[in-house]
GROMACS .gro file of C-alpha atoms in nm:
model
  250
    1MET     CA    1  -1.605  -4.888  11.085
    2GLY     CA    2  -1.460  -5.203  10.938
    3GLY     CA    3  -1.098  -5.285  10.877
    4GLY     CA    4  -0.864  -5.139  10.616
    5GLY     CA    5  -1.002  -4.995  10.293
    6SER     CA    6  -0.940  -5.125   9.940
    7ALA     CA    7  -0.632  -5.015   9.741
    8PRO     CA    8  -0.685  -4.722   9.501
    9SER     CA    9  -0.727  -4.826   9.137
   10ASP     CA   10  -0.537  -4.689   8.832
   11THR     CA   11  -0.701  -4.391   8.667
   12THR     CA   12  -0.657  -4.220   8.332
   13THR     CA   13  -0.745  -3.856   8.285
   14THR     CA   14  -0.767  -3.719   7.932
   15THR     CA   15  -0.780  -3.350   7.850
   16LYS     CA   16  -0.850  -3.292   7.478
   17PRO     CA   17  -0.876  -2.982   7.262
   18PHE     CA   18  -1.218  -2.836   7.242
   19PRO     CA   19  -1.420  -2.939   6.934
   20ALA     CA   20  -1.332  -2.634   6.725
   21GLN     CA   21  -0.961  -2.700   6.777
   22GLU     CA   22  -1.000  -3.065   6.682
   23LYS     CA   23  -1.182  -2.964   6.364
   24ALA     CA   24  -0.912  -2.713   6.276
   25LEU     CA   25  -0.636  -2.966   6.333
   26THR     CA   26  -0.814  -3.227   6.126
   27GLU     CA   27  -0.856  -2.978   5.840
   28LEU     CA   28  -0.496  -2.863   5.874
   29PHE     CA   29  -0.352  -3.211   5.836
   30GLY     CA   30  -0.592  -3.288   5.555
   31MET     CA   31  -0.505  -2.972   5.367
   32SER     CA   32  -0.135  -3.036   5.420
   33GLN     CA   33  -0.167  -3.380   5.270
   34ALA     CA   34  -0.375  -3.246   4.980
   35ALA     CA   35  -0.123  -2.969   4.912
   36PHE     CA   36   0.160  -3.221   4.913
   37ASP     CA   37  -0.028  -3.459   4.685
   38ALA     CA   38  -0.103  -3.175   4.441
   39GLY     CA   39   0.267  -3.152   4.360
   40PRO     CA   40   0.490  -2.844   4.318
   41GLN     CA   41   0.368  -2.510   4.193
   42GLN     CA   42   0.357  -2.450   3.820
   43PHE     CA   43   0.541  -2.174   3.642
   44TYR     CA   44   0.327  -1.915   3.468
   45PRO     CA   45   0.215  -2.095   3.150
   46GLY     CA   46   0.140  -1.784   2.943
   47GLN     CA   47   0.363  -1.557   2.740
   48THR     CA   48   0.589  -1.351   2.963
   49VAL     CA   49   0.716  -1.098   2.709
   50ALA     CA   50   0.484  -0.879   2.505
   51ASP     CA   51   0.495  -0.903   2.128
   52GLN     CA   52   0.624  -0.602   1.946
   53GLY     CA   53   0.327  -0.396   1.835
   54PHE     CA   54   0.247  -0.280   1.484
   55ASN     CA   55   0.372   0.072   1.547
   56THR     CA   56   0.699  -0.055   1.692
   57LEU     CA   57   0.758  -0.276   1.391
   58ALA     CA   58   0.651   0.007   1.159
   59GLY     CA   59   0.886   0.245   1.338
   60GLN     CA   60   1.170  -0.002   1.304
   61GLN     CA   61   1.098  -0.042   0.936
   62LEU     CA   62   1.081   0.335   0.891
   63GLY     CA   63   1.415   0.358   1.067
   64LEU     CA   64   1.564   0.097   0.836
   65ASP     CA   65   1.416   0.268   0.532
   66ALA     CA   66   1.540   0.604   0.656
   67ALA     CA   67   1.882   0.454   0.719
   68GLY     CA   68   1.901   0.351   0.354
   69ILE     CA   69   1.790   0.693   0.236
   70GLN     CA   70   2.015   0.854   0.491
   71GLY     CA   71   2.308   0.660   0.357
   72GLY     CA   72   2.238   0.783   0.006
   73LEU     CA   73   2.180   1.140   0.116
   74GLY     CA   74   2.479   1.124   0.346
   75MET     CA   75   2.696   1.018   0.055
   76GLN     CA   76   2.547   1.294  -0.158
   77ALA     CA   77   2.598   1.542   0.123
   78ALA     CA   78   2.958   1.427   0.155
   79GLN     CA   79   3.008   1.474  -0.217
   80ASN     CA   80   2.847   1.817  -0.199
   81LEU     CA   81   3.067   1.902   0.095
   82SER     CA   82   3.373   1.791  -0.096
   83ALA     CA   83   3.259   1.989  -0.398
   84ALA     CA   84   3.205   2.294  -0.181
   85PHE     CA   85   3.573   2.282  -0.084
   86ASP     CA   86   3.686   2.239  -0.445
   87PRO     CA   87   3.692   2.578  -0.623
   88ASN     CA   88   3.697   2.405  -0.960
   89SER     CA   89   3.388   2.190  -0.896
   90ALA     CA   90   3.060   2.254  -1.073
   91GLN     CA   91   2.906   2.366  -0.744
   92SER     CA   92   3.176   2.624  -0.680
   93GLN     CA   93   3.167   2.739  -1.041
   94ALA     CA   94   2.791   2.783  -1.014
   95VAL     CA   95   2.852   3.016  -0.719
   96ILE     CA   96   3.121   3.230  -0.882
   97ASN     CA   97   3.018   3.221  -1.250
   98PRO     CA   98   2.752   3.491  -1.211
   99MET     CA   99   3.012   3.719  -1.055
  100ILE     CA  100   3.259   3.652  -1.335
  101ALA     CA  101   2.990   3.705  -1.591
  102ASN     CA  102   2.899   4.035  -1.429
  103LEU     CA  103   3.264   4.137  -1.426
  104GLN     CA  104   3.314   4.050  -1.790
  105GLY     CA  105   2.978   4.161  -1.918
  106GLN     CA  106   2.909   4.471  -1.713
  107ILE     CA  107   3.194   4.606  -1.504
  108LEU     CA  108   3.490   4.583  -1.744
  109PRO     CA  109   3.296   4.713  -2.047
  110SER     CA  110   3.173   5.003  -1.836
  111ILE     CA  111   3.529   5.089  -1.735
  112GLY     CA  112   3.641   5.070  -2.098
  113SER     CA  113   3.352   5.289  -2.213
  114GLN     CA  114   3.437   5.554  -1.957
  115ALA     CA  115   3.804   5.542  -2.061
  116ILE     CA  116   3.707   5.600  -2.423
  117GLN     CA  117   3.488   5.893  -2.330
  118GLN     CA  118   3.773   6.042  -2.131
  119GLY     CA  119   4.024   5.977  -2.405
  120ALA     CA  120   4.225   5.746  -2.182
  121PHE     CA  121   4.141   5.408  -2.333
  122GLY     CA  122   4.423   5.160  -2.269
  123GLY     CA  123   4.589   5.385  -2.019
  124ASP     CA  124   4.710   5.315  -1.668
  125ARG     CA  125   4.394   5.449  -1.508
  126GLN     CA  126   4.179   5.205  -1.701
  127ARG     CA  127   4.415   4.920  -1.618
  128ILE     CA  128   4.409   5.005  -1.245
  129GLN     CA  129   4.031   5.025  -1.241
  130GLU     CA  130   3.997   4.693  -1.421
  131GLN     CA  131   4.244   4.529  -1.179
  132SER     CA  132   4.055   4.664  -0.879
  133ALA     CA  133   3.726   4.540  -1.022
  134ALA     CA  134   3.874   4.195  -1.084
  135GLU     CA  135   4.015   4.178  -0.732
  136ALA     CA  136   3.684   4.285  -0.584
  137THR     CA  137   3.503   4.021  -0.787
  138ALA     CA  138   3.753   3.754  -0.683
  139GLY     CA  139   3.712   3.851  -0.318
  140ALA     CA  140   3.334   3.840  -0.341
  141ALA     CA  141   3.352   3.501  -0.513
  142THR     CA  142   3.578   3.365  -0.241
  143GLN     CA  143   3.339   3.481   0.030
  144ALA     CA  144   3.050   3.323  -0.156
  145ILE     CA  145   3.234   2.991  -0.177
  146LEU     CA  146   3.316   3.003   0.194
  147ARG     CA  147   2.951   3.071   0.280
  148ASN     CA  148   2.850   2.779   0.062
  149GLN     CA  149   3.094   2.554   0.245
  150GLN     CA  150   2.970   2.666   0.584
  151ASN     CA  151   2.607   2.609   0.488
  152ALA     CA  152   2.688   2.260   0.368
  153ILE     CA  153   2.849   2.171   0.702
  154GLN     CA  154   2.566   2.316   0.908
  155ASN     CA  155   2.287   2.150   0.709
  156LEU     CA  156   2.430   1.798   0.712
  157GLY     CA  157   2.325   1.712   1.069
  158SER     CA  158   1.976   1.860   1.040
  159VAL     CA  159   1.902   1.667   0.722
  160GLN     CA  160   2.005   1.339   0.879
  161SER     CA  161   1.810   1.406   1.198
  162GLY     CA  162   1.499   1.505   1.006
  163LEU     CA  163   1.498   1.175   0.821
  164LEU     CA  164   1.475   0.984   1.149
  165ALA     CA  165   1.206   1.201   1.306
  166PRO     CA  166   0.910   0.988   1.178
  167ALA     CA  167   1.078   0.669   1.295
  168ARG     CA  168   1.135   0.815   1.642
  169THR     CA  169   0.773   0.925   1.670
  170VAL     CA  170   0.623   0.593   1.564
  171SER     CA  171   0.870   0.398   1.778
  172ALA     CA  172   0.779   0.607   2.082
  173VAL     CA  173   0.410   0.530   2.032
  174GLY     CA  174   0.489   0.163   1.985
  175ALA     CA  175   0.701   0.158   2.301
  176GLN     CA  176   0.410   0.298   2.501
  177GLN     CA  177   0.177   0.034   2.362
  178ASN     CA  178   0.426  -0.241   2.439
  179ALA     CA  179   0.468  -0.112   2.793
  180TYR     CA  180   0.091  -0.131   2.843
  181GLU     CA  181   0.074  -0.483   2.704
  182GLN     CA  182   0.363  -0.586   2.927
  183ALA     CA  183   0.184  -0.436   3.228
  184LEU     CA  184  -0.121  -0.650   3.147
  185ILE     CA  185   0.094  -0.960   3.132
  186ASN     CA  186   0.263  -0.871   3.462
  187ALA     CA  187  -0.074  -0.822   3.627
  188ASP     CA  188  -0.191  -1.157   3.493
  189ARG     CA  189   0.122  -1.323   3.626
  190GLU     CA  190   0.071  -1.170   3.969
  191ARG     CA  191  -0.287  -1.291   3.975
  192PHE     CA  192  -0.176  -1.639   3.870
  193ARG     CA  193   0.090  -1.643   4.143
  194PHE     CA  194  -0.160  -1.531   4.402
  195GLU     CA  195  -0.396  -1.813   4.304
  196GLN     CA  196  -0.109  -2.060   4.321
  197GLU     CA  197  -0.002  -1.948   4.667
  198ALA     CA  198  -0.348  -1.885   4.810
  199PRO     CA  199  -0.406  -2.242   4.944
  200GLU     CA  200  -0.064  -2.253   5.108
  201THR     CA  201  -0.111  -1.904   5.248
  202ALA     CA  202  -0.444  -2.002   5.397
  203LEU     CA  203  -0.288  -2.318   5.539
  204ASP     CA  204  -0.004  -2.123   5.699
  205ARG     CA  205  -0.252  -1.876   5.841
  206LEU     CA  206  -0.459  -2.155   5.989
  207GLY     CA  207  -0.153  -2.322   6.139
  208SER     CA  208  -0.026  -1.994   6.287
  209ARG     CA  209  -0.359  -1.931   6.457
  210ILE     CA  210  -0.368  -2.265   6.636
  211SER     CA  211   0.001  -2.288   6.721
  212GLY     CA  212   0.104  -2.201   7.072
  213ILE     CA  213  -0.232  -2.309   7.217
  214ASN     CA  214  -0.244  -2.556   7.504
  215LEU     CA  215  -0.397  -2.859   7.335
  216GLY     CA  216  -0.440  -3.056   7.656
  217GLN     CA  217  -0.276  -3.368   7.792
  218ILE     CA  218  -0.328  -3.731   7.891
  219SER     CA  219  -0.236  -3.826   8.250
  220ASN     CA  220  -0.215  -4.183   8.384
  221THR     CA  221  -0.209  -4.224   8.760
  222SER     CA  222  -0.134  -4.557   8.927
  223GLY     CA  223  -0.227  -4.612   9.292
  224GLY     CA  224  -0.150  -4.899   9.532
  225GLY     CA  225  -0.079  -4.966   9.890
  226GLY     CA  226   0.197  -4.732   9.983
  227GLY     CA  227   0.314  -4.731   9.623
  228GLY     CA  228   0.276  -4.361   9.549
  229SER     CA  229   0.193  -4.244   9.193
  230ASN     CA  230   0.342  -4.260   8.847
  231ALA     CA  231   0.231  -3.993   8.593
  232ALA     CA  232   0.297  -3.989   8.216
  233THR     CA  233   0.203  -3.689   8.008
  234ALA     CA  234   0.161  -3.662   7.630
  235ALA     CA  235   0.101  -3.314   7.493
  236GLY     CA  236   0.105  -3.123   7.166
  237ALA     CA  237   0.136  -3.344   6.861
  238GLY     CA  238   0.072  -3.666   7.056
  239LEU     CA  239  -0.257  -3.539   7.190
  240ALA     CA  240  -0.347  -3.402   6.849
  241ALA     CA  241  -0.294  -3.744   6.695
  242TYR     CA  242  -0.501  -3.897   6.975
  243GLY     CA  243  -0.790  -3.664   6.903
  244LEU     CA  244  -0.764  -3.689   6.524
  245PHE     CA  245  -0.755  -4.066   6.518
  246GLY     CA  246  -1.061  -4.114   6.734
  247GLY     CA  247  -0.919  -4.105   7.085
  248GLY     CA  248  -1.179  -4.072   7.358
  249GLY     CA  249  -1.186  -3.951   7.715
  250SER     CA  250  -1.294  -4.120   8.029
   0.00000   0.00000   0.00000
């Protein structure tokens, strides 16, 4: 064999991602740039609160109308209540007048007639009977007035509540309709948000699937007489840039 051999030459070894990885990385960077260029997300452009429906507005109007009527009836009820506690009022007199009329027109004349028949007209017995009849009539009239007062107190709340019953019914229907309309708007907003976030979600999903993969490396080896070797390695993003920008292997 001849003399000494020639010195080893420098060599470069390139290990690149396989074609599918390169394509994914190229798309990832392109989509990232496109997403950035598209600008920030937009807020939902539509109406976010449902309009009040016809029944809701009608129920509110019925409530307002009922409130006006209720005020008038409440004042009347208060006046009636006050009159019920006044024994001299027309209401109280209307309760007791029939009893007084009965006393004067029926009971007392009957007592007097009996006294005449018995020959004791104007006597103590007649006077005692007439006094007892008057006291009984007065007691019955007092009880009638008290019952009238109690009825007035008990009926006040039911009258006021009954006036608002139609308004409550219509408002309840309107509230259900508004809730449905609001649910439609919420669903539309969710769909809009999903469409807004879908590109970014897909981009994140793509990036997560290729992250953590060994994308290869570039190794340079220098050789010379007795000089040993010097190796430099570029991995990850450096190699990705090399592949994306047209780097080639040897």
